[in-house]
CSV table of C-alpha atoms and ligand atoms in Angstrom, one decimal:
chain,number,residue,atom,x,y,z
A,33,MET,CA,16.8,18.0,43.1
A,34,SER,CA,15.4,14.6,42.5
A,35,THR,CA,15.8,11.8,45.0
A,36,ARG,CA,16.5,8.2,44.5
A,37,HIS,CA,14.9,5.4,46.4
A,38,VAL,CA,15.6,1.7,46.6
A,39,VAL,CA,12.1,0.4,46.7
A,40,ALA,CA,12.2,-3.4,46.1
A,41,ARG,CA,14.3,-6.4,45.3
A,42,ALA,CA,14.1,-7.1,41.6
A,43,SER,CA,13.2,-10.6,42.5
A,44,ASP,CA,10.1,-9.3,44.2
A,45,VAL,CA,8.6,-8.3,40.8
A,46,PRO,CA,9.0,-11.2,38.5
A,47,ASP,CA,8.4,-10.9,34.7
A,48,GLY,CA,4.8,-10.1,33.9
A,49,THR,CA,3.9,-9.0,37.4
A,50,ARG,CA,3.5,-5.7,39.3
A,51,LYS,CA,4.0,-4.5,42.8
A,52,ARG,CA,2.7,-1.5,44.8
A,53,VAL,CA,5.3,0.3,46.9
A,54,THR,CA,4.8,3.4,49.0
A,55,VAL,CA,7.4,6.2,48.8
A,56,ASP,CA,7.0,9.4,50.8
A,57,GLY,CA,3.4,8.5,51.3
A,58,ARG,CA,2.7,8.0,47.6
A,59,ASP,CA,1.6,4.7,46.1
A,60,ILE,CA,3.6,3.7,43.1
A,61,ALA,CA,3.1,0.8,40.8
A,62,LEU,CA,6.1,-1.1,39.6
A,63,PHE,CA,5.8,-3.3,36.5
A,64,ASN,CA,8.2,-5.9,35.1
A,65,VAL,CA,7.8,-6.4,31.3
A,66,ARG,CA,10.2,-9.0,30.1
A,67,GLY,CA,12.9,-7.9,32.5
A,68,GLU,CA,12.3,-4.2,31.9
A,69,PHE,CA,10.9,-2.2,34.8
A,70,PHE,CA,8.4,0.6,34.7
A,71,ALA,CA,6.9,2.7,37.4
A,72,THR,CA,3.7,4.8,37.5
A,73,LEU,CA,1.8,6.6,40.2
A,74,ASP,CA,-0.7,3.9,41.2
A,75,ARG,CA,-3.5,6.2,40.6
A,76,CYS,CA,-5.2,6.5,37.3
A,77,PRO,CA,-5.4,10.1,36.1
A,78,HIS,CA,-9.0,9.6,35.1
A,79,ARG,CA,-10.7,8.8,38.4
A,80,GLY,CA,-8.1,7.2,40.5
A,81,GLY,CA,-8.2,3.5,39.8
A,82,SER,CA,-5.3,1.5,41.0
A,83,PHE,CA,-3.1,0.3,38.1
A,84,CYS,CA,-1.8,-2.5,40.2
A,85,GLU,CA,-5.3,-4.0,40.0
A,86,GLY,CA,-5.5,-3.6,36.2
A,87,ARG,CA,-4.7,-6.0,33.4
A,88,GLN,CA,-1.3,-5.8,31.8
A,89,THR,CA,-1.9,-6.3,28.1
A,90,GLY,CA,-0.5,-5.5,24.6
A,91,LEU,CA,-1.3,-2.8,22.1
A,92,VAL,CA,-4.1,-3.7,19.6
A,93,GLU,CA,-4.0,-1.6,16.5
A,94,SER,CA,-5.4,-1.8,13.0
A,95,ASN,CA,-4.8,-0.4,9.6
A,96,GLU,CA,-8.0,-1.7,8.2
A,97,PRO,CA,-11.3,-3.0,9.7
A,98,GLY,CA,-11.0,-6.6,10.6
A,99,VAL,CA,-7.2,-6.7,10.6
A,100,TYR,CA,-5.6,-6.6,14.0
A,101,THR,CA,-2.0,-6.1,15.0
A,102,TYR,CA,-1.0,-7.1,18.5
A,103,THR,CA,2.3,-5.8,19.7
A,104,ARG,CA,4.2,-4.7,22.8
A,105,GLN,CA,2.7,-7.4,24.9
A,106,GLY,CA,2.6,-6.4,28.6
A,107,GLU,CA,3.4,-2.7,28.0
A,108,ILE,CA,-0.1,-1.5,28.2
A,109,ILE,CA,-1.9,-1.3,31.5
A,110,ARG,CA,-5.7,-1.3,31.5
A,111,CYS,CA,-7.2,0.6,34.4
A,112,PRO,CA,-9.5,-1.7,36.3
A,113,TRP,CA,-12.2,0.9,36.7
A,114,HIS,CA,-13.1,2.1,33.2
A,115,GLY,CA,-10.8,0.0,31.1
A,116,TRP,CA,-8.7,2.9,29.6
A,117,GLU,CA,-5.4,1.8,28.3
A,118,PHE,CA,-2.2,3.5,29.4
A,119,ASP,CA,1.2,3.1,27.8
A,120,LEU,CA,3.7,2.1,30.5
A,121,ARG,CA,6.5,3.7,28.5
A,122,THR,CA,5.0,7.2,28.2
A,123,GLY,CA,2.1,7.1,30.6
A,124,ARG,CA,-0.2,8.3,27.8
A,125,SER,CA,-3.7,7.0,27.4
A,126,LYS,CA,-4.4,5.4,24.1
A,127,SER,CA,-7.8,7.1,23.6
A,128,ALA,CA,-6.7,10.6,24.4
A,129,PRO,CA,-2.9,10.7,24.6
A,130,SER,CA,-2.5,14.4,24.9
A,131,GLN,CA,-5.3,14.8,27.4
A,132,TRP,CA,-4.8,11.9,29.8
A,133,ARG,CA,-1.5,10.9,31.0
A,134,ALA,CA,-0.5,8.7,33.9
A,135,ARG,CA,2.4,9.9,36.0
A,136,THR,CA,5.5,7.8,35.3
A,137,PHE,CA,8.8,7.7,37.1
A,138,GLU,CA,12.3,6.7,36.1
A,139,VAL,CA,13.3,3.3,37.3
A,140,THR,CA,16.5,1.5,37.2
A,141,VAL,CA,17.9,-1.8,38.5
A,142,ALA,CA,21.2,-1.8,40.4
A,143,HIS,CA,23.2,-4.5,41.9
A,144,GLY,CA,23.6,-4.4,45.7
A,145,ASP,CA,27.3,-3.6,45.6
A,146,GLN,CA,26.5,-0.5,43.5
A,147,LEU,CA,24.2,0.9,46.2
A,148,GLU,CA,26.8,2.6,48.4
A,149,ASP,CA,25.8,6.1,47.2
A,150,THR,CA,24.7,7.8,50.4
A,151,SER,CA,22.1,9.9,48.6
A,152,LEU,CA,20.0,6.8,48.2
A,153,ALA,CA,17.0,6.5,50.5
A,154,LEU,CA,16.8,2.8,51.6
A,155,GLU,CA,13.0,2.5,52.0
A,156,MET,CA,12.5,-0.6,53.8
A,157,PHE,CA,15.3,-3.1,54.1
A,158,PRO,CA,19.0,-3.6,54.3
A,159,VAL,CA,20.7,-4.2,51.0
A,160,ALA,CA,22.6,-7.4,50.3
A,161,VAL,CA,25.5,-7.0,47.9
A,162,GLU,CA,24.5,-10.2,45.9
A,163,GLU,CA,21.0,-9.0,45.0
A,164,ASP,CA,19.5,-6.7,42.3
A,165,TYR,CA,17.4,-3.8,43.5
A,166,ILE,CA,14.8,-1.5,41.9
A,167,VAL,CA,15.8,2.1,42.2
A,168,LEU,CA,13.2,4.8,41.7
A,169,THR,CA,14.0,8.4,40.9
A,170,LEU,CA,11.4,10.9,42.1
A,171,PRO,CA,11.4,14.5,41.1
A,172,ALA,CA,12.1,17.2,43.6
A,173,ALA,CA,9.5,17.9,46.3
A,174,ARG,CA,8.3,21.2,44.8
A,175,SER,CA,7.1,19.8,41.6
A,176,ARG,CA,5.8,16.8,43.4
A,177,SER,CA,3.6,18.9,45.6
A,178,ARG,CA,1.7,20.2,42.6
A,179,GLU,CA,0.5,16.8,41.6
B,223,MET,CA,-40.9,31.7,11.5
B,224,PRO,CA,-38.8,32.3,8.4
B,225,LYS,CA,-39.4,31.2,4.9
B,226,PRO,CA,-36.5,29.5,3.2
B,227,LEU,CA,-34.1,31.9,1.5
B,228,PRO,CA,-34.4,32.3,-2.2
B,229,GLY,CA,-32.3,29.7,-4.0
B,230,ALA,CA,-32.1,27.4,-1.0
B,231,ILE,CA,-31.1,23.8,-1.3
B,232,ASP,CA,-33.9,21.6,0.1
B,233,CYS,CA,-32.3,18.3,1.0
B,234,ASP,CA,-35.5,16.3,1.5
B,235,VAL,CA,-38.6,16.4,-0.6
B,236,HIS,CA,-40.8,13.4,-1.4
B,237,PRO,CA,-42.4,12.9,-4.8
B,238,SER,CA,-45.2,10.4,-4.4
B,239,VAL,CA,-45.6,7.5,-6.8
B,240,PRO,CA,-49.2,7.8,-7.7
B,241,GLY,CA,-49.6,4.0,-7.9
B,242,MET,CA,-48.2,1.0,-9.7
B,243,LYS,CA,-49.8,2.2,-12.9
B,244,SER,CA,-47.4,5.2,-13.0
B,245,LEU,CA,-44.4,2.9,-12.8
B,246,MET,CA,-45.6,0.5,-15.6
B,247,PRO,CA,-44.1,2.5,-18.5
B,248,HIS,CA,-40.8,2.5,-16.7
B,249,LEU,CA,-40.6,-1.2,-16.0
B,250,SER,CA,-39.1,-3.8,-18.2
B,251,ASP,CA,-41.6,-5.8,-20.2
B,252,HIS,CA,-41.2,-8.8,-17.9
B,253,TRP,CA,-41.8,-6.9,-14.7
B,254,ALA,CA,-44.7,-5.0,-16.2
B,255,GLU,CA,-46.3,-8.3,-17.1
B,256,VAL,CA,-45.7,-9.7,-13.6
B,257,ILE,CA,-47.2,-6.6,-12.0
B,258,ASP,CA,-50.1,-6.6,-14.4
B,259,GLN,CA,-50.8,-10.3,-13.7
B,260,SER,CA,-50.5,-9.9,-10.0
B,261,GLY,CA,-52.8,-6.9,-10.0
B,262,LEU,CA,-50.6,-5.3,-7.3
B,263,PRO,CA,-52.1,-1.8,-7.2
B,264,ASP,CA,-49.7,0.1,-5.0
B,265,LEU,CA,-46.9,-0.3,-2.5
B,266,GLU,CA,-47.8,2.0,0.4
B,267,THR,CA,-46.5,0.9,3.8
B,268,TRP,CA,-47.1,1.8,7.4
B,269,ASN,CA,-44.0,3.9,7.4
B,270,TYR,CA,-46.2,6.7,6.2
B,271,PRO,CA,-49.8,5.6,6.4
B,272,PRO,CA,-51.6,7.5,3.6
B,273,GLY,CA,-54.2,9.0,5.8
B,274,ALA,CA,-51.9,10.0,8.7
B,275,PRO,CA,-51.6,13.8,9.3
B,276,LEU,CA,-47.8,13.5,9.2
B,277,THR,CA,-47.8,12.0,5.7
B,278,ALA,CA,-49.2,15.2,4.1
B,279,ARG,CA,-50.1,18.6,5.3
B,280,SER,CA,-53.8,19.3,4.8
B,281,ASP,CA,-53.2,22.1,2.3
B,282,TRP,CA,-50.9,19.8,0.3
B,283,ARG,CA,-53.4,16.9,0.4
B,284,PRO,CA,-55.6,16.9,-2.7
B,285,GLN,CA,-58.9,15.0,-2.8
B,286,ALA,CA,-58.4,12.9,-5.8
B,287,ARG,CA,-54.8,11.8,-5.7
B,288,LYS,CA,-51.8,11.5,-3.5
B,289,PRO,CA,-49.9,14.5,-2.3
B,290,ALA,CA,-46.8,15.6,-4.2
B,291,ALA,CA,-47.8,13.2,-7.0
B,292,ASN,CA,-46.6,15.4,-9.9
B,293,VAL,CA,-44.1,18.0,-10.6
B,294,GLU,CA,-46.7,20.7,-11.1
B,295,ALA,CA,-47.9,20.3,-7.5
B,296,MET,CA,-44.4,20.4,-6.2
B,297,ARG,CA,-43.7,23.6,-8.2
B,298,VAL,CA,-46.8,25.4,-6.9
B,299,GLU,CA,-46.5,24.2,-3.3
B,300,THR,CA,-42.8,24.6,-2.8
B,301,LEU,CA,-40.3,25.2,-5.6
B,302,ASP,CA,-41.9,28.4,-7.1
B,303,ARG,CA,-43.5,29.5,-3.9
B,304,TRP,CA,-40.2,29.6,-2.0
B,305,GLY,CA,-37.9,30.2,-4.9
B,306,THR,CA,-36.1,27.0,-4.2
B,307,GLY,CA,-32.7,26.6,-5.9
B,308,ILE,CA,-32.4,22.8,-5.7
B,309,ALA,CA,-34.6,20.1,-4.2
B,310,ILE,CA,-33.4,16.6,-3.6
B,311,CYS,CA,-36.1,14.0,-4.3
B,312,ASN,CA,-36.3,11.0,-2.0
B,313,ALA,CA,-38.9,8.6,-3.3
B,314,LEU,CA,-40.5,6.6,-0.5
B,315,TYR,CA,-42.2,3.6,-2.0
B,316,GLY,CA,-42.4,0.2,-0.3
B,317,VAL,CA,-39.9,-1.5,-2.6
B,318,GLN,CA,-37.7,-2.3,0.4
B,319,THR,CA,-40.4,-4.4,2.0
B,320,LEU,CA,-40.6,-7.1,-0.8
B,321,PHE,CA,-39.0,-10.5,-0.2
B,322,ASN,CA,-38.3,-11.3,-3.8
B,323,GLU,CA,-35.0,-9.5,-4.6
B,324,ASP,CA,-35.5,-9.9,-8.3
B,325,LEU,CA,-38.8,-8.1,-8.1
B,326,ALA,CA,-37.3,-5.5,-5.8
B,327,ALA,CA,-34.5,-4.8,-8.2
B,328,GLY,CA,-36.9,-4.6,-11.1
B,329,LEU,CA,-39.1,-2.2,-9.3
B,330,CYS,CA,-36.2,0.0,-8.1
B,331,ARG,CA,-35.0,0.3,-11.7
B,332,GLY,CA,-38.5,1.4,-12.6
B,333,LEU,CA,-38.8,3.7,-9.7
B,334,ASN,CA,-35.5,5.4,-10.4
B,335,THR,CA,-36.4,5.7,-14.1
B,336,TRP,CA,-39.8,7.2,-13.2
B,337,LEU,CA,-37.9,9.7,-11.0
B,338,ALA,CA,-35.6,10.6,-13.8
B,339,ARG,CA,-38.3,10.9,-16.5
B,340,GLU,CA,-41.2,12.3,-14.6
B,341,TRP,CA,-39.3,14.6,-12.2
B,342,LEU,CA,-35.7,15.3,-13.0
B,343,ASP,CA,-36.3,15.7,-16.7
B,344,ARG,CA,-39.2,18.1,-16.0
B,345,ASP,CA,-37.6,20.6,-13.7
B,346,PRO,CA,-34.0,21.6,-13.7
B,347,ARG,CA,-34.1,22.4,-10.0
B,348,LEU,CA,-34.7,18.8,-9.1
B,349,ARG,CA,-32.1,16.2,-8.1
B,350,GLY,CA,-32.6,12.7,-7.0
B,351,SER,CA,-31.5,9.8,-4.8
B,352,ILE,CA,-31.0,6.4,-6.3
B,353,VAL,CA,-33.3,4.1,-4.4
B,354,LEU,CA,-31.5,0.8,-3.7
B,355,PRO,CA,-33.0,-2.6,-3.8
B,356,VAL,CA,-31.5,-3.3,-0.4
B,357,GLN,CA,-32.6,-6.9,-0.4
B,358,SER,CA,-29.5,-7.6,-2.4
B,359,VAL,CA,-26.1,-6.0,-2.1
B,360,GLU,CA,-25.1,-7.0,-5.7
B,361,ARG,CA,-28.2,-5.6,-7.2
B,362,SER,CA,-27.8,-2.4,-5.1
B,363,VAL,CA,-24.4,-2.0,-6.6
B,364,ASP,CA,-25.8,-2.6,-10.1
B,365,GLU,CA,-28.3,0.1,-9.5
B,366,ILE,CA,-25.6,2.6,-8.4
B,367,GLU,CA,-23.5,1.7,-11.5
B,368,HIS,CA,-26.5,2.1,-13.7
B,369,TRP,CA,-27.2,5.7,-12.6
B,370,ALA,CA,-23.8,6.9,-11.6
B,371,ASN,CA,-23.2,8.8,-14.8
B,372,ASP,CA,-26.4,10.8,-14.4
B,373,LYS,CA,-25.1,13.6,-12.2
B,374,ARG,CA,-28.6,14.6,-11.3
B,375,PHE,CA,-28.6,11.7,-8.9
B,376,VAL,CA,-26.7,13.0,-6.0
B,377,GLN,CA,-27.2,10.3,-3.3
B,378,VAL,CA,-28.1,6.7,-2.8
B,379,LEU,CA,-31.1,6.0,-0.6
B,380,MET,CA,-31.7,3.3,2.0
B,381,LEU,CA,-34.1,3.0,4.9
B,382,VAL,CA,-32.9,3.0,8.5
B,383,GLY,CA,-34.7,-0.3,9.2
B,384,GLY,CA,-33.5,-3.1,7.1
B,385,GLU,CA,-32.3,-6.7,7.5
B,386,THR,CA,-29.1,-6.3,9.4
B,387,PRO,CA,-27.2,-3.4,10.9
B,388,LEU,CA,-25.9,-1.2,8.1
B,389,GLY,CA,-22.3,-1.3,9.2
B,390,ARG,CA,-22.1,-5.1,8.7
B,391,ARG,CA,-19.4,-5.9,6.2
B,392,HIS,CA,-21.6,-7.7,3.7
B,393,ASN,CA,-23.0,-4.3,2.9
B,394,TRP,CA,-19.7,-2.8,2.1
B,395,PRO,CA,-19.8,-3.1,-1.7
B,396,ILE,CA,-22.6,-0.5,-1.5
B,397,TYR,CA,-20.4,1.9,0.3
B,398,ALA,CA,-17.5,1.2,-1.9
B,399,ALA,CA,-19.6,2.0,-5.0
B,400,ALA,CA,-21.2,5.1,-3.4
B,401,ALA,CA,-17.7,6.5,-2.4
B,402,ARG,CA,-16.3,5.7,-5.8
B,403,HIS,CA,-19.0,7.8,-7.4
B,404,GLY,CA,-19.1,10.6,-4.9
B,405,LEU,CA,-22.6,9.7,-3.8
B,406,PRO,CA,-23.4,10.2,-0.1
B,407,VAL,CA,-25.5,7.4,1.4
B,408,GLY,CA,-28.8,8.8,2.5
B,409,ILE,CA,-30.5,6.8,5.3
B,410,HIS,CA,-34.1,7.7,5.6
B,411,ALA,CA,-36.6,7.1,8.3
B,412,GLY,CA,-38.7,4.0,7.6
B,413,SER,CA,-38.5,0.2,7.9
B,414,SER,CA,-38.6,-2.8,5.7
B,415,PHE,CA,-40.4,-4.4,8.6
B,416,ARG,CA,-38.1,-7.4,8.9
B,417,HIS,CA,-37.8,-6.6,12.6
B,418,PRO,CA,-39.9,-4.8,15.2
B,419,THR,CA,-39.5,-1.1,14.8
B,420,THR,CA,-38.1,-0.7,18.3
B,421,PRO,CA,-35.4,-2.8,20.0
B,422,VAL,CA,-37.9,-4.1,22.5
B,423,GLY,CA,-40.7,-5.3,20.2
B,424,TRP,CA,-43.6,-4.0,18.3
B,425,THR,CA,-45.5,-0.9,19.4
B,426,SER,CA,-49.2,-0.2,19.3
B,427,TYR,CA,-49.3,3.3,17.9
B,428,TYR,CA,-47.9,5.2,14.9
B,429,THR,CA,-46.7,7.9,17.2
B,430,GLU,CA,-44.4,5.4,19.0
B,431,ASP,CA,-43.1,4.0,15.7
B,432,TYR,CA,-42.3,7.4,14.3
B,433,VAL,CA,-40.6,8.7,17.3
B,434,ASN,CA,-38.6,5.5,17.9
B,435,GLN,CA,-37.1,5.8,14.5
B,436,SER,CA,-34.4,7.7,16.3
B,437,LEU,CA,-33.4,4.5,18.1
B,438,ALA,CA,-32.9,2.8,14.7
B,439,PHE,CA,-30.8,5.8,13.6
B,440,GLN,CA,-28.6,5.5,16.7
B,441,THR,CA,-28.1,1.9,16.2
B,442,GLN,CA,-27.2,2.3,12.5
B,443,LEU,CA,-24.8,5.1,13.2
B,444,ALA,CA,-23.0,3.1,16.0
B,445,SER,CA,-22.9,0.2,13.6
B,446,LEU,CA,-21.3,2.2,10.7
B,447,ILE,CA,-18.7,3.7,13.1
B,448,CYS,CA,-17.8,0.5,15.1
B,449,GLU,CA,-17.7,-1.8,12.0
B,450,GLY,CA,-15.2,0.7,10.5
B,451,VAL,CA,-17.1,1.8,7.4
B,452,PHE,CA,-15.6,5.3,7.7
B,453,SER,CA,-12.1,4.0,8.4
B,454,LYS,CA,-12.4,1.9,5.2
B,455,TYR,CA,-14.1,4.6,3.1
B,456,PRO,CA,-12.6,7.9,4.2
B,457,ASP,CA,-14.5,9.8,1.5
B,458,LEU,CA,-17.9,8.4,2.3
B,459,ARG,CA,-20.6,10.7,3.6
B,460,VAL,CA,-23.8,9.5,5.3
B,461,VAL,CA,-26.9,11.7,5.5
B,462,LEU,CA,-29.5,10.8,8.1
B,463,ILE,CA,-32.8,12.0,6.7
B,464,GLU,CA,-35.9,12.7,8.8
B,465,SER,CA,-34.0,11.3,11.7
B,466,GLY,CA,-34.5,14.0,14.3
B,467,VAL,CA,-31.4,15.6,15.5
B,468,SER,CA,-31.5,16.1,19.2
B,469,TRP,CA,-30.5,12.6,20.1
B,470,LEU,CA,-27.1,12.9,18.3
B,471,PRO,CA,-24.9,14.5,21.0
B,472,ALA,CA,-26.2,12.3,23.8
B,473,HIS,CA,-25.8,9.1,21.8
B,474,ILE,CA,-22.4,9.9,20.5
B,475,TRP,CA,-21.2,11.0,24.0
B,476,HIS,CA,-22.3,7.6,25.2
B,477,LEU,CA,-20.4,6.0,22.4
B,478,ASP,CA,-17.3,8.2,23.0
B,479,LYS,CA,-17.4,7.3,26.6
B,480,PHE,CA,-17.4,3.6,26.2
B,481,TRP,CA,-15.0,3.7,23.2
B,482,LYS,CA,-12.4,5.0,25.6
B,483,GLY,CA,-12.5,1.8,27.6
B,484,LEU,CA,-13.3,-0.6,24.7
B,485,ARG,CA,-11.2,0.8,21.9
B,486,MET,CA,-9.1,-2.3,21.6
B,487,GLU,CA,-12.2,-4.2,20.4
B,488,VAL,CA,-12.6,-1.9,17.4
B,489,PRO,CA,-9.0,-0.7,16.9
B,490,TRP,CA,-9.8,0.7,13.5
B,491,VAL,CA,-11.9,3.3,15.3
B,492,ASP,CA,-8.8,5.3,15.9
B,493,ARG,CA,-10.3,8.5,17.1
B,494,PRO,CA,-13.2,9.5,19.2
B,495,PRO,CA,-16.5,8.7,17.4
B,496,PHE,CA,-17.8,12.3,17.6
B,497,GLU,CA,-14.8,13.3,15.5
B,498,ILE,CA,-15.8,10.7,12.9
B,499,VAL,CA,-19.4,11.9,13.0
B,500,ARG,CA,-18.3,15.5,12.4
B,501,ASP,CA,-16.3,14.5,9.4
B,502,HIS,CA,-18.7,12.0,7.8
B,503,VAL,CA,-22.3,12.4,9.0
B,504,ARG,CA,-24.9,15.0,8.2
B,505,LEU,CA,-28.6,15.3,9.3
B,506,THR,CA,-31.6,16.9,7.7
B,507,ALA,CA,-33.2,19.3,10.1
B,508,GLN,CA,-36.9,18.8,9.4
B,509,PRO,CA,-38.3,17.6,11.7
B,510,LEU,CA,-36.3,19.7,14.1
B,511,ASP,CA,-36.8,18.2,17.5
B,512,GLY,CA,-34.3,20.4,19.4
B,513,PRO,CA,-34.8,22.8,22.2
B,514,ALA,CA,-37.6,25.4,21.7
B,515,THR,CA,-35.8,28.6,22.5
B,516,PRO,CA,-33.0,30.2,20.5
B,517,VAL,CA,-30.7,30.3,23.5
B,518,ALA,CA,-31.2,26.6,24.3
B,519,PHE,CA,-30.9,25.7,20.7
B,520,GLY,CA,-27.6,27.6,20.6
B,521,GLN,CA,-26.4,25.4,23.5
B,522,PHE,CA,-27.5,22.3,21.6
B,523,MET,CA,-25.5,23.5,18.6
B,524,GLU,CA,-22.5,23.9,20.9
B,525,GLN,CA,-23.0,20.3,21.9
B,526,MET,CA,-23.0,19.3,18.2
B,527,GLY,CA,-19.6,20.9,18.1
B,528,SER,CA,-20.0,22.0,14.4
B,529,ASP,CA,-22.3,24.1,12.4
B,530,LYS,CA,-21.7,21.9,9.4
B,531,LEU,CA,-23.8,19.0,10.5
B,532,LEU,CA,-27.3,20.2,9.8
B,533,LEU,CA,-28.9,20.4,6.3
B,534,PHE,CA,-32.0,22.4,5.5
B,535,ALA,CA,-35.0,20.2,4.4
B,536,SER,CA,-38.6,21.0,4.1
B,537,ASP,CA,-39.6,17.3,4.1
B,538,TYR,CA,-42.4,18.3,1.7
B,539,PRO,CA,-45.2,17.1,1.7
B,540,HIS,CA,-44.9,15.7,5.2
B,541,TRP,CA,-46.5,17.9,7.8
B,542,GLN,CA,-43.6,19.3,9.9
B,543,PHE,CA,-44.6,23.0,9.9
B,544,ASP,CA,-47.4,25.3,8.6
B,545,GLY,CA,-47.4,27.9,6.0
B,546,ASP,CA,-44.0,28.8,4.7
B,547,ASP,CA,-42.2,28.4,8.0
B,548,ALA,CA,-39.8,25.8,6.8
B,549,VAL,CA,-36.9,27.1,8.7
B,550,PRO,CA,-37.5,26.8,12.4
B,551,ASP,CA,-37.1,30.1,14.1
B,552,VAL,CA,-34.8,28.9,16.9
B,553,ILE,CA,-32.1,28.7,14.2
B,554,SER,CA,-29.9,31.8,14.0
B,555,PRO,CA,-29.8,33.6,10.6
B,556,THR,CA,-26.2,32.7,10.1
B,557,LEU,CA,-26.8,29.0,10.7
B,558,ALA,CA,-29.9,29.0,8.6
B,559,ARG,CA,-27.9,30.3,5.7
B,560,LYS,CA,-25.2,27.7,6.1
B,561,MET,CA,-27.9,25.0,6.3
B,562,GLN,CA,-29.5,26.2,3.1
B,563,PHE,CA,-26.4,26.7,1.0
B,564,ASP,CA,-22.9,25.8,2.3
B,565,ASN,CA,-23.6,22.6,4.1
B,566,PRO,CA,-25.6,21.0,1.3
B,567,ARG,CA,-23.0,22.0,-1.2
B,568,GLU,CA,-20.2,20.6,1.0
B,569,THR,CA,-22.2,17.4,1.5
B,570,TYR,CA,-23.5,16.8,-2.1
B,571,ARG,CA,-20.4,17.5,-4.2
B,572,ARG,CA,-22.3,16.5,-7.3
B,573,LEU,CA,-24.4,19.7,-7.0
B,574,GLU,CA,-21.4,21.5,-8.3
B,575,GLU,CA,-21.2,19.4,-11.4
B,576,THR,CA,-24.8,20.0,-12.4
B,577,LYS,CA,-25.2,23.7,-11.8
B,578,SER,CA,-28.4,24.7,-13.4
C,64,FES,S1,-10.3,5.5,36.8
C,64,FES,FE1,-8.9,4.7,35.4
C,64,FES,S2,-10.1,4.6,33.6
C,64,FES,FE2,-11.4,5.6,34.9
C-alpha cells in the first residue's frame, strides 16, 4: 500500500525552484518546472550528491556536430557533484539511462478543500482550504526498505 | 616467440625512400627542376634518426644504403621469409615537415607514385597508404581522389603530430573523402615539428620523444571523438600506427568518466567514447607495450573490451623484436590469428577487392 503525504504548499516552490522536504526520514527534492511538479529522492544514485544543490537545465542534443537543440528547459537536473544529468520525468541519467536512474515519486497538487481524505499524512502544517498543496505518493514500506 | 602465420597480413611496413634522387623520375618536370636546383638531397627527420637503433634492426641495416630501400630487401627480410600474405606499406618521408604546401603536394604525388611504381607494381603482396600533404586540406583531398581508383591503396596516411588537432573541422574534407572511398585514416607516429613533441615542451632525448608519441595519440583520439568526426562519418575507420596500445583503456576510461558529466558540451557524442573507439578505431600492435605475462596481457585485453582492436604489424625495418619473433608471445594463439587475418580484413575492406 502506498501512502500519500502533504509535503508543502505549492506556493513554497515557485516556478523554476526546488525544495527539500523530509518524509519518513527520507530527503526528497521537489521541483517546479513551469507549474508542473516533480519529486526525486534528494540523493544522486551515483555517489549521493544532493539534487537540490544542482542546476536545473534543459536537454542539449544534436543530430550533427556543431548543431545543437535545446529543449525541455528546466526538466534536467545536473548533479552538483559530477555534473551528470538526470531527467526529472523519468529519473534516468542521460549518459547511461539504463544503468543509472534517480528514484522518482509521484507528485500531485491538490486544493486545500480536497484534502479531507483521512489517509493523507499531514507532514508539518495545518491545511487551509484556500491554498494549493503538494501531495507526494510514496510506495509501500516494504519496497522502500530495499532502497 | 612465434613467427607470423603463413599468409598473415602485416599492417605496417616501411619502405625507405633511398633519397631525393629516387623520387626524381616520379616528380613533375617542374618539381624535379626545383629539387634539382635546390640540391635538396633527402628529407629524413628526427622522427626516425637514420642512425638510431630503433630505425633499423642491425641485421636489416645494410652498409651502403638505407634499410628497406628496395623491394628485394623487403622480400628477403620479411615477405618471403615469413610467407607474408599482404603487407601495407607506410612510407615515412619528411614531406609533412615542409612549409611550402605546393612543394609538399608535389612531393607527395611523387612519393605515392614512387610507392606505386617501385613497390606495389613489383610485388603483388604489397598494398600502400596514400601519403597526404597535410599542409593543405584541399591538396590532401586531391591526393585521395587521384589514387582512389587504385585499390592497392588501402588507407590514407597522416602523422600524429601536425598543425592542429586532427578532429578540428577544417580537416573534415579529408575524412569525407576517405570515408567516401572506403579508406581508413592511418595516423602514424611522428611529427611535422610545428609544436613541441610533448604537451609541456621540447624534450632532450629521443627516448622521451618516441615514448611521448602516445600523448599525441591520446590527444588526437580525444579530438576526433569530441569534435564528432565519427558521428559525422559513421563509416570512417581510424588506425593508430606505431602508437603503443597500453595507454588506450586508461585514456578512454578517463574520457568516458568526464564525458558523463560534460556530455552536454559535445552532445553529438551520444554514447560512451569507448563504444565509439571499439567501432571505429584500430591499433597496430608492434611495438606492443602491454603487460609482460600472458595472464596480465589477458587482463589488458579484457580492459580493451574487444579482440577486434589490435592489428598485426611487424613495423619492419624498425627494431621492435629480434629474429622472426614478430608476434609477441603474450598474445594467445586465438588472438594472434585474429590480429593477422580477421581484424585487418575487417579494417581494410579494400583488401577484399584486390585479392591476389
Ligand atoms: S554524485 Fe551525482 S553525479 Fe556523482
